Short mmCIF file of C-alpha atoms in Angstrom, two decimals:
data_model
loop_
_atom_site.label_atom_id
_atom_site.label_comp_id
_atom_site.label_asym_id
_atom_site.label_seq_id
_atom_site.Cartn_x
_atom_site.Cartn_y
_atom_site.Cartn_z
CA MET A 1 0.00 0.00 0.00
CA ALA A 2 1.28 3.41 -0.85
CA VAL A 3 0.37 7.04 -0.81
CA ILE A 4 0.25 8.88 -4.12
CA ASP A 5 0.52 12.63 -4.19
CA PHE A 6 -0.40 15.11 -6.88
CA SER A 7 0.50 18.74 -6.56
CA TYR A 8 0.12 21.87 -8.62
CA ALA A 9 1.16 25.31 -7.38
CA ASP A 10 -0.22 25.46 -3.83
CA ASP A 11 -2.68 22.56 -4.14
CA VAL A 12 -1.81 19.06 -2.94
CA VAL A 13 -3.84 15.86 -3.16
CA LEU A 14 -2.91 12.71 -1.25
CA ILE A 15 -4.46 9.42 -2.36
CA THR A 16 -4.21 6.14 -0.51
CA ARG A 17 -6.17 2.94 -0.32
CA SER A 18 -6.57 0.17 2.17
CA LYS A 19 -8.99 -2.61 3.01
CA PHE A 20 -8.95 -1.54 6.63
CA LEU A 21 -9.82 1.88 8.04
CA ASN A 22 -7.12 1.77 10.73
CA THR A 23 -4.43 0.98 8.13
CA PHE A 24 -5.75 3.78 5.93
CA SER A 25 -5.59 6.16 8.87
CA GLU A 26 -1.98 5.19 9.64
CA LEU A 27 -0.91 5.63 6.00
CA LEU A 28 -2.61 8.99 5.73
CA GLN A 29 -1.20 10.20 9.05
CA SER A 30 2.31 9.24 7.93
CA ALA A 31 1.84 11.11 4.63
CA LEU A 32 0.48 14.17 6.43
CA LYS A 33 3.53 14.19 8.69
CA VAL A 34 5.82 14.18 5.64
CA VAL A 35 3.84 17.05 4.09
CA SER A 36 3.93 18.96 7.37
CA VAL A 37 7.71 18.60 7.73
CA TRP A 38 8.27 19.56 4.08
CA THR A 39 6.06 22.65 4.27
CA GLU A 40 7.63 23.77 7.55
CA THR A 41 11.15 23.26 6.17
CA ASN A 42 10.25 25.37 3.14
CA GLY A 43 8.57 28.17 5.10
CA LEU A 44 5.07 27.17 4.03
CA GLY A 45 2.01 25.94 5.87
CA VAL A 46 -1.16 23.93 5.45
CA ASN A 47 -4.44 25.78 5.85
CA ALA A 48 -6.59 23.44 7.96
CA THR A 49 -9.78 25.29 7.00
CA LYS A 50 -9.16 24.44 3.34
CA THR A 51 -8.22 20.82 4.04
CA GLU A 52 -10.72 18.07 3.25
CA LEU A 53 -10.81 14.33 3.80
CA VAL A 54 -12.91 12.39 1.31
CA LEU A 55 -13.44 8.72 2.03
CA PHE A 56 -14.77 6.45 -0.70
CA THR A 57 -15.97 2.98 0.19
CA ASN A 58 -17.92 0.24 -1.53
CA ARG A 59 -19.32 -0.89 1.80
CA HIS A 60 -22.93 0.02 2.37
CA ARG A 61 -22.57 1.20 5.92
CA SER A 62 -22.39 4.54 7.59
CA LEU A 63 -19.11 5.71 9.03
CA ASN A 64 -18.82 7.86 12.10
CA SER A 65 -17.14 11.18 11.56
CA GLN A 66 -13.42 10.50 11.44
CA THR A 67 -10.78 12.92 12.62
CA VAL A 68 -7.20 12.86 11.49
CA PRO A 69 -4.88 13.82 14.36
CA ASN A 70 -2.48 16.75 14.03
CA THR A 71 -4.31 18.40 11.14
CA CYS A 72 -5.77 21.40 12.95
CA GLU A 73 -3.94 24.68 13.37
#
């Protein structure tokens, strides 16, 4: 499993996939940490109010609201 990133100017998209929500969360958290370190090193920042998490699933069940740690300013 991997994280794919697409970026253009000041927009970044991270894409990952996993069969398990906890694995997905760990992958995404790791990718967010890399982005955070890179932006801080380069004098940039991530605007939490413009950050979105979109979860696609083929399971027909409702998911509780998920929070991703360390993503709020």
